[in-house]
Each structure stands twice: as structure tokens, then as C-alpha cells.
Amino acid sequence: MGDKQTPPDVDRVAASRKAVAARRARAALKRDLATRVVSPQEMLRRADAEALSPAGTMRITDFLTSLPAIGESKRERILAELGISPVKRLGGLGARQRHALDVWLDGRFPEAGPRDARSRLIVLAGPTAVGKGTVAAHIQEHHPEILLSVSATTRPPRPGEVEGQHYYFVDDAGFDELVARGELLEHATVHNRYRYGTPREPIERALAEGRSVLLEIDLQGARQVREAAPDAMLVFLLPPSWDELVHRLVGRGTEDEEERARRLRTARVELASQNEFDYRVVNADVADAAAQVVALAG
Ligand code: 5GP
């Protein structure tokens, strides 16, 4: 056994393992870009912060084609326009190129900026399995001063769910009546199955008392609240990465294969709507995400 030969072999194995891990990490980041879990501007910031990170070592060509609606020919035109060589990596751009890319991205994929006005009516939405319910429950437990709205639904109760605490369980006719009487601030059919709606009265009462109110509802509902109460603050909960979202959905184990695939397709569409929201909060840690939402409530 040539002891002298072992270290280089070990080094080679370690180096190739590292290269494989780096490629995987970059592939995961490309999925994050394609699904809009991470904005292109955020990816650039990460590349800036660390040139040797997976973001920093991503090729500019891969970066661009991971963005929605950019194919190879469009990519070549953009690179020429920005004066960036196709062999460049994100972390290796010159200051001028970096700036040109930033300006181009802001024009094409505007990041929603925080609005001036604060509101005590907060809507928490986000893709399936991102953990909206868990974050809302955490807020309810630690911040009883904030009212967590209880929705009406035609879905039958799950084991352990309590009437009036988790939901108001109603049948179809009962739901129709709530709608007809104008008692719901918004309502929608979620996952093509059951109807859900937000009772208007408790919210108006709490707001009149100066309390903050949190709605944990789906995207269609968030859009309706925006229409009905334009000063409401819309918060979009993001997963730390696309792979993590897939992992959470699979880990939950409550849906079969077909349903999971359907929900992931829905999640992609939902993620694409995040720019309609005033704020985005990444749910990497429940307590931390909850604290950020509470801080927004002012
Ligand atoms: P679940 O049946 O798992 O409790 O909830 C399913 C989905 O319905 C979740 O995405 C939740 O955000 C949404 N949801 C719950 N209540 C309401 C509501 O009042 N209005 C709307 N639009 N969606 C709701």
C-alpha cells in the first residue's frame, strides 16, 4: 500500500464529490428560479455575497434560461445587449455588467416593494404545503391580541377539529345563505373541492377595536380581499427552496401521488403570483416567519 499514493486518490474522490454536490446545488437553484421561489435579483445578491457559492458559480447562460419565458435565442440577444460574455458566471460579473443586469431584471421582473401604508388587516397566503397554517397557529398561540379569522367551510371536519375554533362547518345550502346575505368578505372553492369563506363581521368588529386581524386564506381569497379592502396588507409565504416545498408536501403524507402532482402544479402557478403581494416572508423557521409577519402587523 503506497501511503504516498493514497492522499491524492482521496483528494480526487473528495474533489469529485464536491463537484457533484456543487452541481446538485446549482441544479436546485435553477429550479428555485424557474418556480420563482427565489427571485433573480435575490440570486444575484447571493452571487455577490459569495462568488464561490452555488449562486456565484452559476453560469450566466443557465441563469437566464432558468428565468420564465427566456429561451436560447432570446438569451443570446440579452447577453449581447448587456455586454456580458456567455462564459461568465454570476459571481464573476464586472461592476458595469452587474449593474446592467440588475436594471434589466428590475424592468422585466419587478420585485414588489413594501407599500407605505400599514394596515392591521393582514392576509397570509402562499403555495400549498408552505406552512401557512402552522405559521398562523404559532401567531395565534403567541399573540392572542391578533385575531385569527375563523373561516366557514363546506369541508367536513377532520378528527380533532373543533367547530368555531378551526372552522365553522356548514353544508352547501348554509354556505349559499352566507354568500346571499353578504356575510362573507371573500369566498372561494379551494383545490376544486370545498368552499371556504371569511366571515365579515368578526373582522370589522376587531378592526374597530383597534386589533390586528390575520386571514390565512388561499390566493383567490387574497385577491378578493385586495379588491374589497384595498389597504389590506398581503403577505406571501415562500418556502426556502422549491425542493423543500416538494419535501414538505411529500412528508405530510396526506395526499396520494396524483393529488401531490396536482398540488405541485398548483404551487407553481401560485408562486408565479407572488408579485401581487406587498411582502414576502420565507418560511425557513416557523417562529422566525411568524415573528416577521407579526412585525409587519406593527
Ligand atoms: P384545509 O382544508 O386544509 O383546512 O384548507 C385548505 C385551503 O383553504 C388552505 O389553503 C387555506 O388557506 C384555504 N382557506 C381556508 N380558509 C379560507 C377562506 O376563508 N377563504 C379562502 N379563500 N381560502 C381559505
PDB file of C-alpha atoms and ligand atoms in Angstrom:
ATOM      1  CA  MET A   1       0.000   0.000   0.000  1.00  0.00           C
ATOM      2  CA  GLY A   2       1.717   3.141  -1.134  1.00  0.00           C
ATOM      3  CA  ASP A   3       0.854   5.525   1.594  1.00  0.00           C
ATOM      4  CA  LYS A   4       2.226   8.213  -0.636  1.00  0.00           C
ATOM      5  CA  GLN A   5      -0.361   7.462  -3.312  1.00  0.00           C
ATOM      6  CA  THR A   6      -3.366   7.366  -1.035  1.00  0.00           C
ATOM      7  CA  PRO A   7      -3.735  11.062  -0.277  1.00  0.00           C
ATOM      8  CA  PRO A   8      -4.033  12.191  -3.919  1.00  0.00           C
ATOM      9  CA  ASP A   9      -6.664   9.481  -4.550  1.00  0.00           C
ATOM     10  CA  VAL A  10      -8.578  10.542  -1.513  1.00  0.00           C
ATOM     11  CA  ASP A  11      -8.277  14.144  -2.666  1.00  0.00           C
ATOM     12  CA  ARG A  12      -9.569  13.230  -6.106  1.00  0.00           C
ATOM     13  CA  VAL A  13     -12.553  11.399  -4.691  1.00  0.00           C
ATOM     14  CA  ALA A  14     -13.277  14.253  -2.336  1.00  0.00           C
ATOM     15  CA  ALA A  15     -12.914  16.783  -5.136  1.00  0.00           C
ATOM     16  CA  SER A  16     -15.244  14.920  -7.453  1.00  0.00           C
ATOM     17  CA  ARG A  17     -17.771  14.500  -4.648  1.00  0.00           C
ATOM     18  CA  LYS A  18     -17.583  18.193  -4.028  1.00  0.00           C
ATOM     19  CA  ALA A  19     -18.095  18.911  -7.723  1.00  0.00           C
ATOM     20  CA  VAL A  20     -21.149  16.652  -7.797  1.00  0.00           C
ATOM     21  CA  ALA A  21     -22.561  18.369  -4.697  1.00  0.00           C
ATOM     22  CA  ALA A  22     -21.948  21.796  -6.241  1.00  0.00           C
ATOM     23  CA  ARG A  23     -23.682  20.751  -9.473  1.00  0.00           C
ATOM     24  CA  ARG A  24     -26.636  19.465  -7.495  1.00  0.00           C
ATOM     25  CA  ALA A  25     -26.843  22.672  -5.515  1.00  0.00           C
ATOM     26  CA  ARG A  26     -26.798  24.699  -8.721  1.00  0.00           C
ATOM     27  CA  ALA A  27     -29.486  22.479 -10.261  1.00  0.00           C
ATOM     28  CA  ALA A  28     -31.649  23.051  -7.169  1.00  0.00           C
ATOM     29  CA  LEU A  29     -31.138  26.809  -7.514  1.00  0.00           C
ATOM     30  CA  LYS A  30     -32.212  26.655 -11.141  1.00  0.00           C
ATOM     31  CA  ARG A  31     -35.430  25.002 -10.004  1.00  0.00           C
ATOM     32  CA  ASP A  32     -35.853  27.811  -7.464  1.00  0.00           C
ATOM     33  CA  LEU A  33     -35.529  30.369 -10.253  1.00  0.00           C
ATOM     34  CA  ALA A  34     -37.839  28.526 -12.637  1.00  0.00           C
ATOM     35  CA  THR A  35     -40.522  28.170  -9.971  1.00  0.00           C
ATOM     36  CA  ARG A  36     -39.914  31.734  -8.686  1.00  0.00           C
ATOM     37  CA  VAL A  37     -39.234  30.557  -5.169  1.00  0.00           C
ATOM     38  CA  VAL A  38     -36.168  32.761  -5.396  1.00  0.00           C
ATOM     39  CA  SER A  39     -36.227  35.993  -7.398  1.00  0.00           C
ATOM     40  CA  PRO A  40     -33.446  36.562  -9.959  1.00  0.00           C
ATOM     41  CA  GLN A  41     -32.403  39.676  -8.046  1.00  0.00           C
ATOM     42  CA  GLU A  42     -32.066  37.642  -4.858  1.00  0.00           C
ATOM     43  CA  MET A  43     -29.946  35.093  -6.742  1.00  0.00           C
ATOM     44  CA  LEU A  44     -27.662  37.911  -7.884  1.00  0.00           C
ATOM     45  CA  ARG A  45     -27.370  39.207  -4.336  1.00  0.00           C
ATOM     46  CA  ARG A  46     -26.347  35.726  -3.198  1.00  0.00           C
ATOM     47  CA  ALA A  47     -23.805  35.514  -6.004  1.00  0.00           C
ATOM     48  CA  ASP A  48     -22.419  38.892  -4.976  1.00  0.00           C
ATOM     49  CA  ALA A  49     -22.148  37.900  -1.359  1.00  0.00           C
ATOM     50  CA  GLU A  50     -20.143  34.770  -2.188  1.00  0.00           C
ATOM     51  CA  ALA A  51     -18.559  34.233  -5.597  1.00  0.00           C
ATOM     52  CA  LEU A  52     -17.829  30.566  -4.836  1.00  0.00           C
ATOM     53  CA  SER A  53     -21.331  29.743  -3.604  1.00  0.00           C
ATOM     54  CA  PRO A  54     -23.724  27.726  -5.803  1.00  0.00           C
ATOM     55  CA  ALA A  55     -25.297  31.041  -6.903  1.00  0.00           C
ATOM     56  CA  GLY A  56     -21.905  32.615  -7.557  1.00  0.00           C
ATOM     57  CA  THR A  57     -20.729  29.707  -9.704  1.00  0.00           C
ATOM     58  CA  MET A  58     -23.896  29.501 -11.781  1.00  0.00           C
ATOM     59  CA  ARG A  59     -23.295  30.259 -15.442  1.00  0.00           C
ATOM     60  CA  ILE A  60     -24.968  33.418 -16.725  1.00  0.00           C
ATOM     61  CA  THR A  61     -26.397  31.326 -19.573  1.00  0.00           C
ATOM     62  CA  ASP A  62     -28.030  28.855 -17.147  1.00  0.00           C
ATOM     63  CA  PHE A  63     -29.247  31.717 -15.014  1.00  0.00           C
ATOM     64  CA  LEU A  64     -31.027  33.385 -17.910  1.00  0.00           C
ATOM     65  CA  THR A  65     -32.647  30.269 -19.354  1.00  0.00           C
ATOM     66  CA  SER A  66     -33.948  29.347 -15.878  1.00  0.00           C
ATOM     67  CA  LEU A  67     -35.992  32.521 -15.895  1.00  0.00           C
ATOM     68  CA  PRO A  68     -39.588  32.312 -17.099  1.00  0.00           C
ATOM     69  CA  ALA A  69     -40.076  32.760 -20.863  1.00  0.00           C
ATOM     70  CA  ILE A  70     -36.416  33.049 -21.835  1.00  0.00           C
ATOM     71  CA  GLY A  71     -35.173  30.612 -24.442  1.00  0.00           C
ATOM     72  CA  GLU A  72     -31.755  30.299 -26.023  1.00  0.00           C
ATOM     73  CA  SER A  73     -32.141  32.816 -28.816  1.00  0.00           C
ATOM     74  CA  LYS A  74     -33.603  35.435 -26.518  1.00  0.00           C
ATOM     75  CA  ARG A  75     -30.753  34.717 -24.115  1.00  0.00           C
ATOM     76  CA  GLU A  76     -28.120  35.453 -26.746  1.00  0.00           C
ATOM     77  CA  ARG A  77     -29.786  38.760 -27.579  1.00  0.00           C
ATOM     78  CA  ILE A  78     -29.947  39.778 -23.920  1.00  0.00           C
ATOM     79  CA  LEU A  79     -26.301  38.913 -23.316  1.00  0.00           C
ATOM     80  CA  ALA A  80     -25.233  40.939 -26.347  1.00  0.00           C
ATOM     81  CA  GLU A  81     -27.379  43.843 -25.225  1.00  0.00           C
ATOM     82  CA  LEU A  82     -25.910  43.780 -21.719  1.00  0.00           C
ATOM     83  CA  GLY A  83     -22.348  43.282 -22.934  1.00  0.00           C
ATOM     84  CA  ILE A  84     -21.869  40.054 -20.990  1.00  0.00           C
ATOM     85  CA  SER A  85     -19.859  37.131 -22.352  1.00  0.00           C
ATOM     86  CA  PRO A  86     -21.752  33.796 -22.262  1.00  0.00           C
ATOM     87  CA  VAL A  87     -18.878  32.102 -20.417  1.00  0.00           C
ATOM     88  CA  LYS A  88     -19.318  34.329 -17.371  1.00  0.00           C
ATOM     89  CA  ARG A  89     -20.517  33.072 -14.043  1.00  0.00           C
ATOM     90  CA  LEU A  90     -22.849  35.124 -11.857  1.00  0.00           C
ATOM     91  CA  GLY A  91     -20.242  35.752  -9.194  1.00  0.00           C
ATOM     92  CA  GLY A  92     -17.700  36.877 -11.776  1.00  0.00           C
ATOM     93  CA  LEU A  93     -19.503  39.774 -13.399  1.00  0.00           C
ATOM     94  CA  GLY A  94     -17.845  43.149 -13.615  1.00  0.00           C
ATOM     95  CA  ALA A  95     -19.484  46.079 -11.838  1.00  0.00           C
ATOM     96  CA  ARG A  96     -20.851  47.517 -15.081  1.00  0.00           C
ATOM     97  CA  GLN A  97     -22.241  44.180 -16.232  1.00  0.00           C
ATOM     98  CA  ARG A  98     -23.724  43.557 -12.826  1.00  0.00           C
ATOM     99  CA  HIS A  99     -25.465  46.901 -12.897  1.00  0.00           C
ATOM    100  CA  ALA A 100     -26.753  46.432 -16.451  1.00  0.00           C
ATOM    101  CA  LEU A 101     -28.148  43.020 -15.499  1.00  0.00           C
ATOM    102  CA  ASP A 102     -29.831  44.455 -12.400  1.00  0.00           C
ATOM    103  CA  VAL A 103     -31.520  47.213 -14.371  1.00  0.00           C
ATOM    104  CA  TRP A 104     -32.685  44.727 -16.969  1.00  0.00           C
ATOM    105  CA  LEU A 105     -34.064  42.359 -14.293  1.00  0.00           C
ATOM    106  CA  ASP A 106     -35.895  45.157 -12.480  1.00  0.00           C
ATOM    107  CA  GLY A 107     -37.569  46.130 -15.741  1.00  0.00           C
ATOM    108  CA  ARG A 108     -38.531  42.620 -16.612  1.00  0.00           C
ATOM    109  CA  PHE A 109     -39.219  41.025 -13.201  1.00  0.00           C
ATOM    110  CA  PRO A 110     -40.127  43.876 -10.871  1.00  0.00           C
ATOM    111  CA  GLU A 111     -39.867  42.991  -7.208  1.00  0.00           C
ATOM    112  CA  ALA A 112     -42.900  44.146  -5.240  1.00  0.00           C
ATOM    113  CA  GLY A 113     -41.777  46.902  -2.950  1.00  0.00           C
ATOM    114  CA  PRO A 114     -43.208  47.446   0.523  1.00  0.00           C
ATOM    115  CA  ARG A 115     -46.089  49.881   0.445  1.00  0.00           C
ATOM    116  CA  ASP A 116     -46.141  52.965   2.606  1.00  0.00           C
ATOM    117  CA  ALA A 117     -49.426  52.424   4.302  1.00  0.00           C
ATOM    118  CA  ARG A 118     -49.598  49.847   7.049  1.00  0.00           C
ATOM    119  CA  SER A 119     -52.777  48.017   7.676  1.00  0.00           C
ATOM    120  CA  ARG A 120     -53.984  45.943  10.516  1.00  0.00           C
ATOM    121  CA  LEU A 121     -55.776  43.596   8.153  1.00  0.00           C
ATOM    122  CA  ILE A 122     -53.161  41.058   7.190  1.00  0.00           C
ATOM    123  CA  VAL A 123     -53.670  38.345   4.616  1.00  0.00           C
ATOM    124  CA  LEU A 124     -51.308  35.409   4.750  1.00  0.00           C
ATOM    125  CA  ALA A 125     -51.259  33.354   1.582  1.00  0.00           C
ATOM    126  CA  GLY A 126     -48.753  31.186  -0.237  1.00  0.00           C
ATOM    127  CA  PRO A 127     -48.407  27.924  -2.099  1.00  0.00           C
ATOM    128  CA  THR A 128     -49.723  24.634  -0.845  1.00  0.00           C
ATOM    129  CA  ALA A 129     -47.633  22.945   1.890  1.00  0.00           C
ATOM    130  CA  VAL A 130     -45.583  26.062   2.572  1.00  0.00           C
ATOM    131  CA  GLY A 131     -46.791  26.036   6.184  1.00  0.00           C
ATOM    132  CA  LYS A 132     -49.343  28.873   6.277  1.00  0.00           C
ATOM    133  CA  GLY A 133     -51.471  27.053   8.833  1.00  0.00           C
ATOM    134  CA  THR A 134     -48.502  26.347  11.105  1.00  0.00           C
ATOM    135  CA  VAL A 135     -47.304  29.950  10.992  1.00  0.00           C
ATOM    136  CA  ALA A 136     -50.847  31.226  11.646  1.00  0.00           C
ATOM    137  CA  ALA A 137     -51.257  28.807  14.576  1.00  0.00           C
ATOM    138  CA  HIS A 138     -47.931  29.946  16.012  1.00  0.00           C
ATOM    139  CA  ILE A 139     -49.069  33.572  15.830  1.00  0.00           C
ATOM    140  CA  GLN A 140     -52.374  32.729  17.443  1.00  0.00           C
ATOM    141  CA  GLU A 141     -50.628  30.990  20.318  1.00  0.00           C
ATOM    142  CA  HIS A 142     -48.036  33.690  20.969  1.00  0.00           C
ATOM    143  CA  HIS A 143     -50.010  36.783  20.014  1.00  0.00           C
ATOM    144  CA  PRO A 144     -53.562  36.433  21.280  1.00  0.00           C
ATOM    145  CA  GLU A 145     -54.012  40.176  20.707  1.00  0.00           C
ATOM    146  CA  ILE A 146     -54.136  39.434  16.974  1.00  0.00           C
ATOM    147  CA  LEU A 147     -57.425  37.952  15.831  1.00  0.00           C
ATOM    148  CA  LEU A 148     -57.021  34.877  13.659  1.00  0.00           C
ATOM    149  CA  SER A 149     -60.106  34.822  11.489  1.00  0.00           C
ATOM    150  CA  VAL A 150     -62.143  31.594  11.580  1.00  0.00           C
ATOM    151  CA  SER A 151     -63.477  30.665   8.153  1.00  0.00           C
ATOM    152  CA  ALA A 152     -66.661  28.947   7.146  1.00  0.00           C
ATOM    153  CA  THR A 153     -66.237  25.823   5.032  1.00  0.00           C
ATOM    154  CA  THR A 154     -68.241  23.063   3.407  1.00  0.00           C
ATOM    155  CA  ARG A 155     -65.398  20.617   4.095  1.00  0.00           C
ATOM    156  CA  PRO A 156     -66.269  18.041   6.737  1.00  0.00           C
ATOM    157  CA  PRO A 157     -64.274  18.362   9.982  1.00  0.00           C
ATOM    158  CA  ARG A 158     -61.077  16.359  10.332  1.00  0.00           C
ATOM    159  CA  PRO A 159     -60.523  14.428  13.538  1.00  0.00           C
ATOM    160  CA  GLY A 160     -59.728  16.877  16.325  1.00  0.00           C
ATOM    161  CA  GLU A 161     -61.111  19.934  14.562  1.00  0.00           C
ATOM    162  CA  VAL A 162     -63.453  21.995  16.690  1.00  0.00           C
ATOM    163  CA  GLU A 163     -66.485  23.929  15.411  1.00  0.00           C
ATOM    164  CA  GLY A 164     -65.939  27.657  15.775  1.00  0.00           C
ATOM    165  CA  GLN A 165     -62.277  27.233  16.582  1.00  0.00           C
ATOM    166  CA  HIS A 166     -60.792  25.758  13.419  1.00  0.00           C
ATOM    167  CA  TYR A 167     -63.732  26.415  11.111  1.00  0.00           C
ATOM    168  CA  TYR A 168     -67.457  26.967  11.056  1.00  0.00           C
ATOM    169  CA  PHE A 169     -68.599  23.811   9.341  1.00  0.00           C
ATOM    170  CA  VAL A 170     -71.621  24.384   7.141  1.00  0.00           C
ATOM    171  CA  ASP A 171     -73.362  22.485   4.375  1.00  0.00           C
ATOM    172  CA  ASP A 172     -73.733  23.789   0.822  1.00  0.00           C
ATOM    173  CA  ALA A 173     -77.086  25.404   1.498  1.00  0.00           C
ATOM    174  CA  GLY A 174     -75.718  27.079   4.615  1.00  0.00           C
ATOM    175  CA  PHE A 175     -72.768  28.416   2.649  1.00  0.00           C
ATOM    176  CA  ASP A 176     -75.069  29.706  -0.102  1.00  0.00           C
ATOM    177  CA  GLU A 177     -77.020  31.558   2.534  1.00  0.00           C
ATOM    178  CA  LEU A 178     -73.887  33.221   3.963  1.00  0.00           C
ATOM    179  CA  VAL A 179     -72.980  34.364   0.453  1.00  0.00           C
ATOM    180  CA  ALA A 180     -76.515  35.590  -0.315  1.00  0.00           C
ATOM    181  CA  ARG A 181     -76.646  37.595   2.907  1.00  0.00           C
ATOM    182  CA  GLY A 182     -73.303  39.215   2.070  1.00  0.00           C
ATOM    183  CA  GLU A 183     -71.778  37.902   5.281  1.00  0.00           C
ATOM    184  CA  LEU A 184     -68.517  36.822   3.691  1.00  0.00           C
ATOM    185  CA  LEU A 185     -65.691  39.208   2.932  1.00  0.00           C
ATOM    186  CA  GLU A 186     -64.428  36.725   0.332  1.00  0.00           C
ATOM    187  CA  HIS A 187     -65.099  33.138  -0.615  1.00  0.00           C
ATOM    188  CA  ALA A 188     -63.635  30.588  -2.981  1.00  0.00           C
ATOM    189  CA  THR A 189     -63.645  26.946  -3.961  1.00  0.00           C
ATOM    190  CA  VAL A 190     -60.236  25.606  -2.974  1.00  0.00           C
ATOM    191  CA  HIS A 191     -58.450  22.689  -4.691  1.00  0.00           C
ATOM    192  CA  ASN A 192     -61.595  22.303  -6.838  1.00  0.00           C
ATOM    193  CA  ARG A 193     -63.442  20.761  -3.957  1.00  0.00           C
ATOM    194  CA  TYR A 194     -64.851  22.535  -0.956  1.00  0.00           C
ATOM    195  CA  ARG A 195     -65.906  26.110  -0.452  1.00  0.00           C
ATOM    196  CA  TYR A 196     -64.252  28.373   2.100  1.00  0.00           C
ATOM    197  CA  GLY A 197     -65.119  31.911   3.120  1.00  0.00           C
ATOM    198  CA  THR A 198     -64.163  34.628   5.604  1.00  0.00           C
ATOM    199  CA  PRO A 199     -66.959  35.940   7.848  1.00  0.00           C
ATOM    200  CA  ARG A 200     -67.018  39.714   7.616  1.00  0.00           C
ATOM    201  CA  GLU A 201     -68.484  40.705  10.971  1.00  0.00           C
ATOM    202  CA  PRO A 202     -65.819  39.494  13.468  1.00  0.00           C
ATOM    203  CA  ILE A 203     -63.136  41.169  11.366  1.00  0.00           C
ATOM    204  CA  GLU A 204     -64.914  44.503  11.251  1.00  0.00           C
ATOM    205  CA  ARG A 205     -65.501  44.369  14.989  1.00  0.00           C
ATOM    206  CA  ALA A 206     -61.858  43.571  15.796  1.00  0.00           C
ATOM    207  CA  LEU A 207     -60.551  46.288  13.470  1.00  0.00           C
ATOM    208  CA  ALA A 208     -62.960  48.797  15.051  1.00  0.00           C
ATOM    209  CA  GLU A 209     -61.497  47.847  18.430  1.00  0.00           C
ATOM    210  CA  GLY A 210     -58.027  48.590  17.112  1.00  0.00           C
ATOM    211  CA  ARG A 211     -56.925  44.957  16.936  1.00  0.00           C
ATOM    212  CA  SER A 212     -54.944  43.432  14.103  1.00  0.00           C
ATOM    213  CA  VAL A 213     -56.576  40.646  12.141  1.00  0.00           C
ATOM    214  CA  LEU A 214     -54.894  37.775  10.332  1.00  0.00           C
ATOM    215  CA  LEU A 215     -56.536  35.858   7.493  1.00  0.00           C
ATOM    216  CA  GLU A 216     -54.966  32.593   6.390  1.00  0.00           C
ATOM    217  CA  ILE A 217     -56.625  32.019   3.054  1.00  0.00           C
ATOM    218  CA  ASP A 218     -55.884  30.882  -0.473  1.00  0.00           C
ATOM    219  CA  LEU A 219     -54.733  33.025  -3.392  1.00  0.00           C
ATOM    220  CA  GLN A 220     -58.195  33.598  -4.877  1.00  0.00           C
ATOM    221  CA  GLY A 221     -59.353  34.806  -1.478  1.00  0.00           C
ATOM    222  CA  ALA A 222     -56.332  37.115  -1.121  1.00  0.00           C
ATOM    223  CA  ARG A 223     -57.179  38.719  -4.464  1.00  0.00           C
ATOM    224  CA  GLN A 224     -60.778  39.294  -3.399  1.00  0.00           C
ATOM    225  CA  VAL A 225     -59.663  40.899  -0.145  1.00  0.00           C
ATOM    226  CA  ARG A 226     -57.421  43.196  -2.135  1.00  0.00           C
ATOM    227  CA  GLU A 227     -60.496  44.310  -4.095  1.00  0.00           C
ATOM    228  CA  ALA A 228     -62.797  44.587  -1.086  1.00  0.00           C
ATOM    229  CA  ALA A 229     -60.246  46.191   1.248  1.00  0.00           C
ATOM    230  CA  PRO A 230     -57.510  47.798  -0.863  1.00  0.00           C
ATOM    231  CA  ASP A 231     -55.490  48.807   2.178  1.00  0.00           C
ATOM    232  CA  ALA A 232     -55.166  45.222   3.433  1.00  0.00           C
ATOM    233  CA  MET A 233     -51.584  44.024   3.713  1.00  0.00           C
ATOM    234  CA  LEU A 234     -50.912  40.956   1.600  1.00  0.00           C
ATOM    235  CA  VAL A 235     -48.119  38.692   2.762  1.00  0.00           C
ATOM    236  CA  PHE A 236     -46.860  35.826   0.634  1.00  0.00           C
ATOM    237  CA  LEU A 237     -45.197  32.961   2.457  1.00  0.00           C
ATOM    238  CA  LEU A 238     -42.369  31.377   0.481  1.00  0.00           C
ATOM    239  CA  PRO A 239     -40.596  28.071   1.025  1.00  0.00           C
ATOM    240  CA  PRO A 240     -36.799  28.318   1.437  1.00  0.00           C
ATOM    241  CA  SER A 241     -36.471  26.396  -1.833  1.00  0.00           C
ATOM    242  CA  TRP A 242     -38.577  24.515  -4.373  1.00  0.00           C
ATOM    243  CA  ASP A 243     -37.070  21.203  -3.261  1.00  0.00           C
ATOM    244  CA  GLU A 244     -38.062  21.948   0.327  1.00  0.00           C
ATOM    245  CA  LEU A 245     -41.645  22.611  -0.767  1.00  0.00           C
ATOM    246  CA  VAL A 246     -41.746  19.259  -2.561  1.00  0.00           C
ATOM    247  CA  HIS A 247     -40.242  17.636   0.514  1.00  0.00           C
ATOM    248  CA  ARG A 248     -42.861  19.188   2.813  1.00  0.00           C
ATOM    249  CA  LEU A 249     -45.697  18.092   0.578  1.00  0.00           C
ATOM    250  CA  VAL A 250     -44.410  14.539   0.335  1.00  0.00           C
ATOM    251  CA  GLY A 251     -43.502  14.438   4.025  1.00  0.00           C
ATOM    252  CA  ARG A 252     -47.003  15.422   5.024  1.00  0.00           C
ATOM    253  CA  GLY A 253     -48.147  12.109   3.547  1.00  0.00           C
ATOM    254  CA  THR A 254     -51.788  13.179   3.477  1.00  0.00           C
ATOM    255  CA  GLU A 255     -52.178  13.137  -0.300  1.00  0.00           C
ATOM    256  CA  ASP A 256     -51.757  10.351  -2.831  1.00  0.00           C
ATOM    257  CA  GLU A 257     -49.356  10.567  -5.777  1.00  0.00           C
ATOM    258  CA  GLU A 258     -51.843  12.083  -8.211  1.00  0.00           C
ATOM    259  CA  GLU A 259     -53.081  14.650  -5.718  1.00  0.00           C
ATOM    260  CA  ARG A 260     -49.487  15.595  -4.847  1.00  0.00           C
ATOM    261  CA  ALA A 261     -48.645  16.141  -8.513  1.00  0.00           C
ATOM    262  CA  ARG A 262     -51.770  18.262  -8.897  1.00  0.00           C
ATOM    263  CA  ARG A 263     -50.895  20.353  -5.854  1.00  0.00           C
ATOM    264  CA  LEU A 264     -47.338  20.889  -7.070  1.00  0.00           C
ATOM    265  CA  ARG A 265     -48.678  22.135 -10.390  1.00  0.00           C
ATOM    266  CA  THR A 266     -50.943  24.490  -8.461  1.00  0.00           C
ATOM    267  CA  ALA A 267     -47.986  25.586  -6.331  1.00  0.00           C
ATOM    268  CA  ARG A 268     -46.078  26.650  -9.446  1.00  0.00           C
ATOM    269  CA  VAL A 269     -48.972  28.795 -10.570  1.00  0.00           C
ATOM    270  CA  GLU A 270     -49.356  30.216  -7.067  1.00  0.00           C
ATOM    271  CA  LEU A 271     -45.665  31.069  -6.827  1.00  0.00           C
ATOM    272  CA  ALA A 272     -45.911  32.976 -10.075  1.00  0.00           C
ATOM    273  CA  SER A 273     -48.391  35.365  -8.452  1.00  0.00           C
ATOM    274  CA  GLN A 274     -46.162  36.453  -5.584  1.00  0.00           C
ATOM    275  CA  ASN A 275     -45.523  39.881  -7.072  1.00  0.00           C
ATOM    276  CA  GLU A 276     -49.140  40.805  -6.415  1.00  0.00           C
ATOM    277  CA  PHE A 277     -48.256  40.736  -2.728  1.00  0.00           C
ATOM    278  CA  ASP A 278     -46.910  43.548  -0.586  1.00  0.00           C
ATOM    279  CA  TYR A 279     -44.446  41.441   1.349  1.00  0.00           C
ATOM    280  CA  ARG A 280     -42.749  38.115   1.021  1.00  0.00           C
ATOM    281  CA  VAL A 281     -41.661  36.106   4.023  1.00  0.00           C
ATOM    282  CA  VAL A 282     -39.542  32.971   3.730  1.00  0.00           C
ATOM    283  CA  ASN A 283     -40.720  30.165   5.969  1.00  0.00           C
ATOM    284  CA  ALA A 284     -37.432  28.500   6.858  1.00  0.00           C
ATOM    285  CA  ASP A 285     -38.229  28.530  10.565  1.00  0.00           C
ATOM    286  CA  VAL A 286     -41.809  28.798  11.837  1.00  0.00           C
ATOM    287  CA  ALA A 287     -41.087  31.052  14.843  1.00  0.00           C
ATOM    288  CA  ASP A 288     -38.948  33.336  12.720  1.00  0.00           C
ATOM    289  CA  ALA A 289     -41.517  33.586   9.910  1.00  0.00           C
ATOM    290  CA  ALA A 290     -44.273  34.222  12.469  1.00  0.00           C
ATOM    291  CA  ALA A 291     -42.193  36.994  14.064  1.00  0.00           C
ATOM    292  CA  GLN A 292     -41.743  38.653  10.688  1.00  0.00           C
ATOM    293  CA  VAL A 293     -45.470  38.588   9.989  1.00  0.00           C
ATOM    294  CA  VAL A 294     -46.224  39.989  13.449  1.00  0.00           C
ATOM    295  CA  ALA A 295     -43.660  42.751  12.925  1.00  0.00           C
ATOM    296  CA  LEU A 296     -45.494  43.725   9.739  1.00  0.00           C
ATOM    297  CA  ALA A 297     -48.691  43.994  11.755  1.00  0.00           C
ATOM    298  CA  GLY A 298     -46.956  46.869  13.534  1.00  0.00           C
TER     299      GLY A 298
HETATM  300  P1  5GP B   1     -57.779  22.980   4.749  1.00  0.00           P
HETATM  301  O1  5GP B   1     -58.965  22.290   4.159  1.00  0.00           O
HETATM  302  O2  5GP B   1     -56.524  22.166   4.614  1.00  0.00           O
HETATM  303  O3  5GP B   1     -58.040  23.431   6.167  1.00  0.00           O
HETATM  304  O4  5GP B   1     -57.544  24.313   3.922  1.00  0.00           O
HETATM  305  C1  5GP B   1     -57.366  24.258   2.554  1.00  0.00           C
HETATM  306  C2  5GP B   1     -57.067  25.624   1.981  1.00  0.00           C
HETATM  307  O5  5GP B   1     -58.153  26.517   2.161  1.00  0.00           O
HETATM  308  C3  5GP B   1     -55.872  26.348   2.594  1.00  0.00           C
HETATM  309  O6  5GP B   1     -55.019  26.724   1.507  1.00  0.00           O
HETATM  310  C4  5GP B   1     -56.432  27.575   3.244  1.00  0.00           C
HETATM  311  O7  5GP B   1     -55.545  28.666   3.122  1.00  0.00           O
HETATM  312  C5  5GP B   1     -57.667  27.803   2.434  1.00  0.00           C
HETATM  313  N1  5GP B   1     -58.673  28.547   3.193  1.00  0.00           N
HETATM  314  C6  5GP B   1     -59.029  28.364   4.478  1.00  0.00           C
HETATM  315  N2  5GP B   1     -59.982  29.236   4.830  1.00  0.00           N
HETATM  316  C7  5GP B   1     -60.231  30.006   3.745  1.00  0.00           C
HETATM  317  C8  5GP B   1     -61.111  31.093   3.474  1.00  0.00           C
HETATM  318  O8  5GP B   1     -61.877  31.561   4.321  1.00  0.00           O
HETATM  319  N3  5GP B   1     -61.091  31.621   2.234  1.00  0.00           N
HETATM  320  C9  5GP B   1     -60.267  31.163   1.258  1.00  0.00           C
HETATM  321  N4  5GP B   1     -60.309  31.767   0.074  1.00  0.00           N
HETATM  322  N5  5GP B   1     -59.430  30.142   1.466  1.00  0.00           N
HETATM  323  C10 5GP B   1     -59.399  29.563   2.696  1.00  0.00           C
END
